[in-house]
Coordinates of C-alpha atoms in Angstrom, one line a residue:
X29 CA 86.1 98.6 17.5
X30 CA 82.9 96.8 16.4
X31 CA 81.0 95.7 19.5
X32 CA 83.0 98.0 21.8
X33 CA 81.1 99.9 24.5
X34 CA 81.9 103.6 24.3
X35 CA 80.8 106.9 25.9
X36 CA 79.8 109.5 23.3
X37 CA 79.2 113.2 23.7
X38 CA 76.6 114.6 21.2
X39 CA 77.5 117.8 19.5
X40 CA 75.0 118.0 16.6
X41 CA 71.7 116.7 15.3
X42 CA 71.4 115.7 11.6
X43 CA 67.9 114.2 11.8
X44 CA 66.0 114.4 15.1
X45 CA 65.3 110.9 16.6
X46 CA 67.2 109.4 13.7
X47 CA 70.8 110.5 13.4
X48 CA 73.2 112.6 15.5
X49 CA 76.9 113.4 15.3
X50 CA 79.3 113.2 18.2
X51 CA 82.7 112.0 19.4
X52 CA 83.9 109.3 21.7
X53 CA 84.8 110.6 25.2
X54 CA 88.3 109.7 26.2
X55 CA 89.4 108.8 22.7
X56 CA 93.0 109.9 22.1
X57 CA 92.0 111.4 18.7
X58 CA 88.5 112.5 19.8
X59 CA 87.1 110.2 17.1
X60 CA 84.0 111.5 15.5
X61 CA 81.0 109.1 15.2
X62 CA 77.5 109.1 13.9
X63 CA 74.8 108.0 16.4
X64 CA 71.7 106.2 15.0
X65 CA 68.7 106.1 17.3
X66 CA 64.9 106.1 17.6
X67 CA 65.1 108.3 20.7
X68 CA 65.7 112.0 21.4
X69 CA 69.3 112.3 22.7
X70 CA 71.2 115.0 24.6
X71 CA 74.5 115.3 26.3
X72 CA 76.7 112.3 27.0
X73 CA 75.3 108.7 26.5
X74 CA 76.6 105.1 26.7
X75 CA 76.7 103.4 23.3
X76 CA 77.9 100.4 21.4
X77 CA 79.8 100.6 18.1
X78 CA 77.5 98.9 15.6
X79 CA 79.1 99.6 12.3
X80 CA 82.1 101.0 10.5
X81 CA 81.7 102.8 7.2
X82 CA 85.0 102.2 5.4
X83 CA 86.0 105.2 3.2
X84 CA 88.3 105.4 0.3
X85 CA 90.9 106.8 2.6
X86 CA 91.4 106.5 6.4
X87 CA 90.1 110.0 7.1
X88 CA 86.8 109.1 5.3
X89 CA 86.1 106.1 7.6
X90 CA 83.5 106.8 10.2
X91 CA 82.2 104.6 13.1
X92 CA 78.5 104.3 13.7
X93 CA 77.2 103.8 17.3
X94 CA 73.8 103.4 18.9
X95 CA 72.5 103.4 22.5
X96 CA 73.2 99.9 23.8
X97 CA 69.5 98.9 24.1
X98 CA 68.7 99.7 20.4
X99 CA 69.4 97.4 17.5
X100 CA 69.8 98.5 13.9
X101 CA 70.6 96.4 10.8
X102 CA 72.5 97.4 7.7
X103 CA 69.6 98.7 5.5
X104 CA 68.5 101.1 8.2
X105 CA 72.1 102.3 8.9
X106 CA 72.7 102.8 5.2
X107 CA 69.4 104.8 4.9
X108 CA 70.4 107.1 7.7
X109 CA 73.9 107.6 6.5
X110 CA 72.4 108.7 3.2
X111 CA 71.4 111.9 5.1
X112 CA 75.1 112.8 5.4
X113 CA 77.9 113.7 2.9
X114 CA 79.9 110.6 4.0
X115 CA 81.4 108.7 1.0
X116 CA 82.3 105.1 1.8
X117 CA 82.9 101.9 -0.2
X118 CA 81.9 99.3 2.4
X119 CA 80.1 99.1 5.7
X120 CA 80.7 96.4 8.3
X121 CA 77.9 95.9 10.9
X122 CA 77.7 93.7 14.0
X123 CA 73.9 93.1 13.6
X124 CA 72.8 91.0 10.7
X125 CA 69.3 90.0 9.9
X126 CA 68.1 87.3 7.4
X127 CA 64.6 86.1 6.6
X128 CA 63.4 82.8 5.1
X129 CA 60.9 80.0 5.6
X130 CA 60.4 76.4 6.4
X131 CA 58.9 75.3 3.1
X132 CA 56.6 72.3 2.9
X133 CA 54.5 70.5 0.3
X134 CA 52.1 67.6 0.3
X135 CA 53.0 64.6 -1.7
X136 CA 50.6 62.2 -3.6
X137 CA 49.8 60.5 -0.3
X138 CA 49.1 63.8 1.4
X139 CA 52.2 63.4 3.5
X140 CA 54.2 66.5 4.6
X141 CA 57.6 67.0 2.9
X142 CA 60.0 69.6 4.1
X143 CA 62.5 71.4 1.8
X144 CA 66.1 71.4 3.2
X145 CA 69.0 73.1 1.4
X146 CA 72.8 73.0 1.9
X147 CA 74.4 76.4 1.3
X148 CA 77.4 76.8 -0.9
X149 CA 79.7 77.6 2.1
X150 CA 77.7 75.7 4.7
X151 CA 78.2 72.3 6.2
X152 CA 74.7 71.7 7.5
X153 CA 71.2 71.2 6.1
X154 CA 69.0 74.2 6.8
X155 CA 66.1 76.3 5.3
X156 CA 66.3 78.9 2.5
X157 CA 66.9 82.4 3.8
X158 CA 68.8 85.6 3.0
X159 CA 69.7 89.1 4.1
X160 CA 67.0 91.8 4.3
X161 CA 67.5 94.6 1.9
X162 CA 66.5 98.3 2.1
X163 CA 62.8 98.9 1.7
X164 CA 61.8 95.3 2.4
X165 CA 59.7 93.9 5.3
X166 CA 60.5 90.5 6.6
X167 CA 58.0 88.6 4.5
X168 CA 59.1 90.4 1.3
X169 CA 62.7 89.3 2.0
X170 CA 61.7 85.7 2.7
X171 CA 59.7 85.5 -0.6
X172 CA 62.4 87.1 -2.6
X173 CA 65.2 84.9 -1.2
X174 CA 63.1 81.7 -1.6
X175 CA 62.4 82.6 -5.3
X176 CA 66.1 83.5 -5.9
X177 CA 67.6 80.4 -4.2
X178 CA 65.0 77.7 -5.2
X179 CA 62.9 79.1 -8.0
X180 CA 59.8 78.4 -5.9
X181 CA 56.8 80.7 -5.6
X182 CA 55.4 79.9 -2.2
X183 CA 52.5 81.0 0.0
X184 CA 53.3 82.1 3.5
X185 CA 51.0 80.6 6.2
X186 CA 49.7 83.4 8.5
X187 CA 50.5 83.3 12.2
X188 CA 53.8 81.5 12.1
X189 CA 57.0 83.4 12.8
X190 CA 60.0 82.0 14.6
X191 CA 63.4 83.6 15.3
X192 CA 66.9 82.3 15.7
X193 CA 69.7 84.3 17.2
X194 CA 73.3 83.2 17.2
X195 CA 77.0 84.4 17.0
X196 CA 78.8 82.3 14.4
X197 CA 82.1 84.1 14.8
X198 CA 83.6 87.1 16.5
X199 CA 81.3 89.9 17.5
X200 CA 78.8 89.5 14.7
X201 CA 75.3 89.0 16.1
X202 CA 72.9 87.3 13.6
X203 CA 69.1 87.0 13.8
X204 CA 67.2 84.8 11.4
X205 CA 63.4 85.0 11.0
X206 CA 61.6 82.0 9.6
X207 CA 58.0 81.8 8.4
X208 CA 56.1 78.7 7.3
X209 CA 55.4 78.5 3.6
X210 CA 53.6 76.1 1.3
X211 CA 54.8 75.1 -2.1
X212 CA 52.6 73.6 -4.8
X213 CA 55.4 71.9 -6.8
X214 CA 58.4 69.9 -6.0
X215 CA 60.7 71.0 -8.8
X216 CA 63.5 73.2 -7.4
X217 CA 65.8 75.4 -9.5
X218 CA 68.9 76.1 -7.4
X219 CA 70.8 79.3 -7.4
X220 CA 74.3 77.9 -8.0
X221 CA 76.2 80.7 -6.3
X222 CA 74.3 80.1 -3.1
X223 CA 72.9 76.6 -2.9
X224 CA 74.7 73.3 -3.6
X225 CA 72.0 70.7 -2.8
X226 CA 68.4 70.3 -1.8
X227 CA 66.2 67.5 -0.5
X228 CA 62.5 67.0 0.2
X229 CA 62.2 65.0 3.4
X230 CA 59.7 64.0 6.1
X231 CA 59.5 66.0 9.3
X232 CA 61.2 63.1 11.1
X233 CA 64.0 63.1 8.6
X234 CA 64.4 66.8 8.8
X235 CA 64.7 66.7 12.6
X236 CA 67.6 64.2 12.2
X237 CA 69.4 66.0 9.4
X238 CA 69.3 69.5 10.9
X239 CA 72.2 69.7 13.4
X240 CA 71.6 73.1 14.9
X241 CA 69.3 73.2 17.9
X242 CA 67.7 76.4 16.7
X243 CA 66.6 74.7 13.5
X244 CA 65.2 71.6 15.3
X245 CA 63.3 73.8 17.7
X246 CA 61.7 75.6 14.7
X247 CA 60.7 72.2 13.2
X248 CA 59.0 71.3 16.5
X249 CA 56.8 74.4 16.1
X250 CA 56.1 73.4 12.5
X251 CA 55.0 70.0 13.6
X252 CA 52.6 71.6 16.1
X253 CA 51.2 74.0 13.5
X254 CA 50.7 71.3 10.8
X255 CA 49.5 68.7 13.4
X256 CA 51.9 66.1 12.0
X257 CA 52.2 63.0 14.3

């Protein structure tokens, strides 16, 4: 059901402009759903199924929908479901958001070096990033993930924010937010469960090693910002 377009009739409000209850119109079992939103809703609305909260038993599982034009990530969905009595062991969401940074440092010759990492389950060189957690803003997530994955404490450069959206498989829709951050040291302490390898390379080398167009486009913006020829 994830990603499916459905028509939902609202029959109750749990938190105005935050969470409603309803059921899917035309569903054989009149399946009940929760509707997350930032709008005031009434009557019958068109929605998309954005999450499934998996209960201990089948009758505890509940679908979560939202108006098609609104996007909600797991931390916000979890926060809103906490307003209910629903007990679940897992939640699957179609929207995923991660935050990280293109990390650079200056070597002894004052040349820019970019940090690339290869994830444990990844095949390509990329930049450190991780999923946003409840209560965090984007920069807080980026700083936490960088520290966890590389051991580096970095300084985020103001005014640089690039996004990358993609669908790696199925209906999952991922958004990655990248900042530009400066490191003062080159020693990296990898998180073994997440990262296998790292390299400090020039911008030209990074452009060649990054296979995804989204990553190379971000590096082009880094080149402009750092005025690297």
